[in-house]
Each structure stands twice: as C-alpha cells, then as structure tokens.
Tab-separated table of C-alpha atoms in Angstrom:
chain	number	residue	atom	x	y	z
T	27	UNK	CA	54.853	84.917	-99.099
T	28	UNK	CA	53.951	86.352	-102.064
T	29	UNK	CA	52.019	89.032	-102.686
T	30	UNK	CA	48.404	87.843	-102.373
T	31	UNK	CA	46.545	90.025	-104.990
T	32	UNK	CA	44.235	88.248	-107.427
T	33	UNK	CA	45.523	88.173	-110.679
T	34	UNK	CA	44.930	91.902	-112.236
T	35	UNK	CA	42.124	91.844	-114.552
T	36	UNK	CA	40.434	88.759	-112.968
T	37	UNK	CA	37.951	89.482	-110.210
T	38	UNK	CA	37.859	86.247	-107.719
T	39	UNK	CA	35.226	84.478	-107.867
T	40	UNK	CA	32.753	83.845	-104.966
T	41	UNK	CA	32.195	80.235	-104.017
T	42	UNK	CA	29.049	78.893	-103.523
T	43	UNK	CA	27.280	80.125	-100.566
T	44	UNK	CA	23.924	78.093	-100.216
T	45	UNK	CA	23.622	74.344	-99.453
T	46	UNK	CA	26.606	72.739	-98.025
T	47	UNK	CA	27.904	70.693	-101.257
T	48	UNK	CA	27.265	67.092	-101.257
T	49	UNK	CA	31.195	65.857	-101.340
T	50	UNK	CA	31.709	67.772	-97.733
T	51	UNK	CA	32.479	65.375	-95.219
T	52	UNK	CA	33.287	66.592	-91.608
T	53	UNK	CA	36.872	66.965	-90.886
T	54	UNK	CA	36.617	64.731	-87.822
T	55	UNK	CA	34.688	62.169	-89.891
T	56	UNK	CA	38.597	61.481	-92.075
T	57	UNK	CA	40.701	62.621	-89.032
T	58	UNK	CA	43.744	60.301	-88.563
T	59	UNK	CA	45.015	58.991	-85.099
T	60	UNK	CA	47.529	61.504	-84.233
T	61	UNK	CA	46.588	64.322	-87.209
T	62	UNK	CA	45.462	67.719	-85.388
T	63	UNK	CA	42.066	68.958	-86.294
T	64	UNK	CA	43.416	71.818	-87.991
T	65	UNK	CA	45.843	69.249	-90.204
T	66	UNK	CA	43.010	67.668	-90.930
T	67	UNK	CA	40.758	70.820	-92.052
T	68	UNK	CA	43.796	71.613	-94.033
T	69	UNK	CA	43.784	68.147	-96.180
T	70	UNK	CA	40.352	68.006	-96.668
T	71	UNK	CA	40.190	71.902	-97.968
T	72	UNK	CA	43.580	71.522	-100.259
T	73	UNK	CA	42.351	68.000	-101.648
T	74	UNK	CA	39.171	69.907	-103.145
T	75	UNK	CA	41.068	72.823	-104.099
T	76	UNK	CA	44.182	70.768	-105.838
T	77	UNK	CA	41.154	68.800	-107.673
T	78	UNK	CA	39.348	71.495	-109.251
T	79	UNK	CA	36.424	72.172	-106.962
T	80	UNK	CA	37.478	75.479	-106.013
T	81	UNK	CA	39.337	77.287	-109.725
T	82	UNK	CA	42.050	79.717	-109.146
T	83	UNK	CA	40.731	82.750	-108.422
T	84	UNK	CA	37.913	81.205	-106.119
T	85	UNK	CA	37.332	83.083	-102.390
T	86	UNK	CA	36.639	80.598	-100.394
T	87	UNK	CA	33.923	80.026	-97.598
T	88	UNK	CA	34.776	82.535	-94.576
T	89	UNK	CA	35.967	81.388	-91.353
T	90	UNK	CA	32.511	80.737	-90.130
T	91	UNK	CA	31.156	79.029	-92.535
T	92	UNK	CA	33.851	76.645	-92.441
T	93	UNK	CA	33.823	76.079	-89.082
T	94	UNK	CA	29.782	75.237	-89.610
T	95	UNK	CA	30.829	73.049	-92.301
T	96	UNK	CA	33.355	70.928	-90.844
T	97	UNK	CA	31.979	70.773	-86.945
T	98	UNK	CA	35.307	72.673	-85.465
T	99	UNK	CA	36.382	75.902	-84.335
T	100	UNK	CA	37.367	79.057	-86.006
T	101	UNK	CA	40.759	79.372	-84.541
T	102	UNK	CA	41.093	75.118	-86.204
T	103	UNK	CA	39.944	77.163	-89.583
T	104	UNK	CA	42.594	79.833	-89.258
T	105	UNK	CA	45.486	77.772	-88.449
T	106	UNK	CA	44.285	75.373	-91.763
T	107	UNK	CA	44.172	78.597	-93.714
T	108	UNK	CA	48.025	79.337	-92.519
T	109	UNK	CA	49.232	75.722	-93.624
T	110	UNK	CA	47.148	75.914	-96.857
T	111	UNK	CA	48.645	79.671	-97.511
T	112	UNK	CA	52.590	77.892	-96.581
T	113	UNK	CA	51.618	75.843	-99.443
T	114	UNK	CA	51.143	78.500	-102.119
T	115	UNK	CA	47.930	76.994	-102.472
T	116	UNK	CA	45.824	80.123	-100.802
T	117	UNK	CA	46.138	83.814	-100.495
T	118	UNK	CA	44.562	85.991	-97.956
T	119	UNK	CA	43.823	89.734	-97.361
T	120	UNK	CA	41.299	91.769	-95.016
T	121	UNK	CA	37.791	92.595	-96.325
T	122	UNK	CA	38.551	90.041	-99.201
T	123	UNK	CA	39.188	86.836	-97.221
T	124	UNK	CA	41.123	83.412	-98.662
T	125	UNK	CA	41.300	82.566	-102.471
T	126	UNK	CA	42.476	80.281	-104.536
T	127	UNK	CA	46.067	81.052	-106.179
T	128	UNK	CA	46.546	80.387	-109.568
T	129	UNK	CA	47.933	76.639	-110.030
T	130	UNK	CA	51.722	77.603	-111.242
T	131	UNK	CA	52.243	79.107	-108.040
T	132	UNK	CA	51.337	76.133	-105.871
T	133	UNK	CA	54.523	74.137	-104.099
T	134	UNK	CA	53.683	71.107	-106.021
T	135	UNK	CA	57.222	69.191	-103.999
T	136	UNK	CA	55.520	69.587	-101.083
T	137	UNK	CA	54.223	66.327	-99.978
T	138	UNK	CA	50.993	66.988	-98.844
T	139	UNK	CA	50.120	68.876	-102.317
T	140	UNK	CA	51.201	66.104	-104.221
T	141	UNK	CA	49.543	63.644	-101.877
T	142	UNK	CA	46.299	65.436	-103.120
T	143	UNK	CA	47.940	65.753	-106.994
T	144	UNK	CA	48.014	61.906	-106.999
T	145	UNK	CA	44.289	61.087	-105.906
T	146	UNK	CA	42.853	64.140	-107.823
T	147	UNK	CA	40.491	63.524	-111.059
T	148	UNK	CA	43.122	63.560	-113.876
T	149	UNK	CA	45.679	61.434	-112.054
T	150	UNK	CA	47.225	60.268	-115.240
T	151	UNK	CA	48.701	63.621	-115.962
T	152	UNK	CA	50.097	63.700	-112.554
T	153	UNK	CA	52.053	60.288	-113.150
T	154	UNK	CA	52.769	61.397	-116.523
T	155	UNK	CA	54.297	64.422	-114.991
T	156	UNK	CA	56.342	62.407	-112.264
T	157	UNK	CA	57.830	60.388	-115.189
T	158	UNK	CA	58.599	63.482	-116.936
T	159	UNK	CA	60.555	64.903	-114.332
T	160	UNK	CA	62.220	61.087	-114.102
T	161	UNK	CA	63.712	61.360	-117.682
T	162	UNK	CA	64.932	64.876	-116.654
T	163	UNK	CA	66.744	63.713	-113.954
T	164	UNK	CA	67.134	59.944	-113.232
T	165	UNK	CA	69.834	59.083	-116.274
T	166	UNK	CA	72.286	61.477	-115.558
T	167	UNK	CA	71.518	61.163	-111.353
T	168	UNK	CA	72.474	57.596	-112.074
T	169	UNK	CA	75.806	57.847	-114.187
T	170	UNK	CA	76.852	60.084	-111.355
T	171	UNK	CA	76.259	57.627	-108.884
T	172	UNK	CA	78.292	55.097	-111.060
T	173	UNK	CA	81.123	57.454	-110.606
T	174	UNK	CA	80.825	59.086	-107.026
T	175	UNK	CA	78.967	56.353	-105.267
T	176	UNK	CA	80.699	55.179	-102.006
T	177	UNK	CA	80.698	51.250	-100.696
T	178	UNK	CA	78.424	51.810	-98.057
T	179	UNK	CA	75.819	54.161	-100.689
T	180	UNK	CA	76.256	50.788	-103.004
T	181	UNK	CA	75.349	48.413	-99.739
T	182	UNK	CA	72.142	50.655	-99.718
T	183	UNK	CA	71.534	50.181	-103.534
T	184	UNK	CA	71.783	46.821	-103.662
T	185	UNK	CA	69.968	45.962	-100.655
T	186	UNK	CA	67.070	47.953	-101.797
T	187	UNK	CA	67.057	46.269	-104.665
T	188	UNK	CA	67.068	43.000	-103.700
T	189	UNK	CA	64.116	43.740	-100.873
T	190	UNK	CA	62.293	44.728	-104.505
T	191	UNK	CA	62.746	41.229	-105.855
T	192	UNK	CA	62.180	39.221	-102.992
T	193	UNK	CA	59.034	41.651	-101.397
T	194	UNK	CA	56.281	39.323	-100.192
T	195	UNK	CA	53.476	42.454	-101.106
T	196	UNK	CA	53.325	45.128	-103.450
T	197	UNK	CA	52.837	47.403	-100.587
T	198	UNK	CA	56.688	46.184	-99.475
T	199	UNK	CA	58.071	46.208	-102.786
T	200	UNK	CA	56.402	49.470	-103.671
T	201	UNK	CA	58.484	51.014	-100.889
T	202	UNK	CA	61.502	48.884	-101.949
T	203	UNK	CA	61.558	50.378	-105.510
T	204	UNK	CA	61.290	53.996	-103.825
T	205	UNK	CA	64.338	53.189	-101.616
T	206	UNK	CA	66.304	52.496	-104.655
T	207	UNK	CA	65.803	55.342	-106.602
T	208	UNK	CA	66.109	57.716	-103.555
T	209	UNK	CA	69.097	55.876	-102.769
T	210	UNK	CA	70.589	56.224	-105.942
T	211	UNK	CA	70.083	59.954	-105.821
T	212	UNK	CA	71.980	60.421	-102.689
T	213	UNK	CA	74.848	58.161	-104.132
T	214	UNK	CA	75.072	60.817	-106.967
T	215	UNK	CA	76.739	63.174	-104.755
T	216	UNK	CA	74.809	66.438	-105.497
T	217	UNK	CA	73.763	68.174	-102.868
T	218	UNK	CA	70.939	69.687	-104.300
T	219	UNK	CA	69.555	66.204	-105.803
T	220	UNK	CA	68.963	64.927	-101.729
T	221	UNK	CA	66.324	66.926	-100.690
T	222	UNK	CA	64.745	67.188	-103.997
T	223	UNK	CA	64.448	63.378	-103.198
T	224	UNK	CA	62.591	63.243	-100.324
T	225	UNK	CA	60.509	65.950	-101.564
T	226	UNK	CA	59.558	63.884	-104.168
T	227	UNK	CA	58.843	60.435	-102.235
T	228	UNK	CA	55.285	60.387	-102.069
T	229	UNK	CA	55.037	61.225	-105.935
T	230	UNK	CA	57.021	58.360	-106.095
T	231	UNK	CA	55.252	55.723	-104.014
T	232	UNK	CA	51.859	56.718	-106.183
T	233	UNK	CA	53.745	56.118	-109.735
T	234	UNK	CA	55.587	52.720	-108.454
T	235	UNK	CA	52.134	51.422	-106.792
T	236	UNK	CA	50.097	52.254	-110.220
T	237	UNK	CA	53.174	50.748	-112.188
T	238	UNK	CA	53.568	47.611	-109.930
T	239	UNK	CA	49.723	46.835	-109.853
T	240	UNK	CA	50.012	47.351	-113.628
T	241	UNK	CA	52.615	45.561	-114.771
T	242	UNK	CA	52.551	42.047	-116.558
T	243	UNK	CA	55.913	41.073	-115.984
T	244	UNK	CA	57.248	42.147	-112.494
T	245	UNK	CA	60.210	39.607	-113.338
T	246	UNK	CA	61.319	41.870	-116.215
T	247	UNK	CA	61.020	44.944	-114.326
T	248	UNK	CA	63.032	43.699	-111.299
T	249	UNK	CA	66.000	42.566	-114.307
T	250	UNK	CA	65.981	46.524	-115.716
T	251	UNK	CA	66.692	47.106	-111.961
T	252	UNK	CA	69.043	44.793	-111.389
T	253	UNK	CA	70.489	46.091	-114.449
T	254	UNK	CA	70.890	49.908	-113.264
T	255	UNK	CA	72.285	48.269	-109.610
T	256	UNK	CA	75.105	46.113	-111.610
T	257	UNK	CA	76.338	49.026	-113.912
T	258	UNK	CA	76.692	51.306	-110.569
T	259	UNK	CA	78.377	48.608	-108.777
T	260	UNK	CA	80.656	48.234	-111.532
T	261	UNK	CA	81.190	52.396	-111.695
T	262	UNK	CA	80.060	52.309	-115.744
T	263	UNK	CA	78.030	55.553	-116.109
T	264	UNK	CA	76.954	55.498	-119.655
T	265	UNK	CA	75.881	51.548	-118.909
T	266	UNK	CA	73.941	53.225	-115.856
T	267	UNK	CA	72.382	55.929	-118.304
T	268	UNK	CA	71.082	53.424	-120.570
T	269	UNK	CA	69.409	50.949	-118.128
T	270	UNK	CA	67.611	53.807	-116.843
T	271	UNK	CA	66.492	54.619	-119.992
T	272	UNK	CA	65.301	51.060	-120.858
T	273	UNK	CA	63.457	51.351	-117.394
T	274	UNK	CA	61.570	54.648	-117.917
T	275	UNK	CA	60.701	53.112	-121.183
T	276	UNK	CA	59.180	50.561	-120.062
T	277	UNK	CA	57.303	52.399	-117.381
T	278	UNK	CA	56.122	55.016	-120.005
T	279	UNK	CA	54.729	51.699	-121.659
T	280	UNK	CA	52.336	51.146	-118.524
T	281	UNK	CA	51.431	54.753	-118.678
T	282	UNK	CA	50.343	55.070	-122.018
T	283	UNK	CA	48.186	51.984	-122.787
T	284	UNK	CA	45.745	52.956	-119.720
C-alpha cells in the first residue's frame, strides 16, 4: 500500500455525523445471493465514494457508526474497509480512521471500481474515457492480431462475431461484441494486452450496452465488425487498423450526440 497520509496541506475532511443521509440503504437490503456481507458493505461504501458523495480527502464514518448504519457487525465493517483500501480507494491510520484517497490514485481496472465508474453521476465521461483508451489501443491490438493470430484465436473471432449478428437480445449480443474485442486482444500476442483485457471487461459490457441500445443501425455496426473479422482472417494489418478506426468512429458518433 501506499503511504496513507492525507495529502500535505489538506486537512481531511470530516463527514457528516448527524442524521443518517437519505441515499443509505442497508447493506442486506442490496445483498446478492452468494455476495458476503462484508462484499456487500464494500459496494455500497465504494459506489458513494467513486460518485462523489464522500470528496477525496473525506474521513469516513467510524467503524461503529457504520455498523449502525448498515445493520451488520464491526468486524463486516473492517473487512469492507480492507477490500475498499486493496482498491486504492481508502486509506487508514490510528487516531485518524479511513479517508478518502485522492481519485488518481484509485485502481480504476479493477472491476468492481469501474462497476461503480459506470453507474456513477457523470457516466458519459466514464464511456468517453473507455473509448479513449479504445483508440489508444484497439488499432494497433488489431493489426497485430492480423499478423500473429493463430487458426484456432481466428475460430474464436469469428464465432464471436457471428453470435453478435445473429444474438436474439441485446443482453446476448452485448456480451458477443465483448467476446470479440477481448478475443482479438489475446490473438495479438502481447502478453501484457491479456490481462489488461479482462481487467477491462466490465468497462466494456457498460460502453457496448449504452452503444447497442443507442444505435440506429445495428446492421451497419455488425458490417464494421465483420469488416475488422475479414481483414484478420485475411492477415492484412493496416486493413485491420482502418476498420477499427471506422468502428470507433462510429461509436464516438453515439457518444457525442447524447
């Protein structure tokens, strides 16, 4: 961890101590089958802290008054602090308690942070951000895979992209479309591209969903992918660069007139 000193010059800030604010909601009351309580605790904390309800610099609510708060017990509290703290989202010392860090030293690839990103307030910026990092690294991801992908990486390719066209749901195609471009990450034969991939997932399910739901022409969209899968069945990089281009285009087109 990092050291967990406020930032100098900035003196935390104390949250709120009198009535228990209105958006609270018991952690049991959004518990999911098979999600601890502390897991819980954790999600419902981080989603108000990723969302601006507790600023960087913010101490947070001792142990007991969470545990008031949410109905559980202190030791669920102190194990949610822990995950929230793994997460670069908290910092914690004796006499001082748990605040907020500041936001450029949250894990924003870990999936539970950017599970909360994607709902928060401003989620435009978040998708614009996702598609950001896409024109960073999709185009050149891709004419690798044109040149390193192997026959059974290309099976997976196409397959995934023919689920997209023929998906009976946007739910199913939504998770079609993220198989692709994972897919077509792992086909690009960097090592350091894979897990950067399945970090990413989640941001990608939220920007395909809002993009799908969006879109006025989901047979056009589904020919930019077919044109990415052709070009990296054929092994034509620049031809893969450029139909990834035209797609992120055309997905910064959705974007933008919201």
């Amino acid at each position: 961890m990092r050291d967990g000193k406020p930032n100098k010059g900035t003196k935390p800030e104390k949250a709120a101590s009198g009535e228990r604010p209105a958006t609270f909601r018991r952690a049991d009351a959004t518990r999911m089958p098979g999600t601890s309580v502390h897991a819980s605790l954790a999600s419902e904390i981080g989603l108000r802290i990723v969302r601006g309800d507790y600023p960087p610099g913010t101490i947070l609510p001792n142990e007991a008054k969470w545990s008031e708060t949410f109905n559980v017990s202190r030791s669920a509290v102190r194990e949610a602090i822990k995950m929230l703290m793994a997460k670069s989202l908290l910092a914690s010392r004796p006499k001082i308690g748990s605040w907020v860090e500041p936001r450029e030293r949250w894990n924003l690839l870990d999936r539970d942070v950017l599970a909360w990103y994607a709902t928060a307030p401003d989620r435009e910026v978040f998708l614009k951000t996702v598609q950001e990092f896409r024109h960073i690294i999709e185009p050149e991801a891709t004419a690798f895979a044109a040149m390193r992908r192997t026959e059974e990486q290309m099976a997976e390719i196409s397959q995934a992209c023919r689920e997209m066209g023929e998906a009976p749901s946007l739910q199913e195609r939504t998770r079609a479309d993220t198989r692709f471009h994972l897919a077509i990450l792992r086909a690009s034969g960097n090592d350091l591209l894979v897990p950067l991939g399945v970090l990413i997932e989640s941001a990608f399910d939220h920007l395909f969903t809002y993009t799908t739901r969006e879109l006025d022409d989901l047979q056009h969209a589904q020919q930019l992918h077919e044109a990415i899968e052709k070009a990296i069945r054929l092994q034509r990089p620049e031809a893969a660069r450029n139909a990834v281009r035209k797609l992120l285009a055309n997905t910064d087109g959705v974007i933008n007139t919201r």
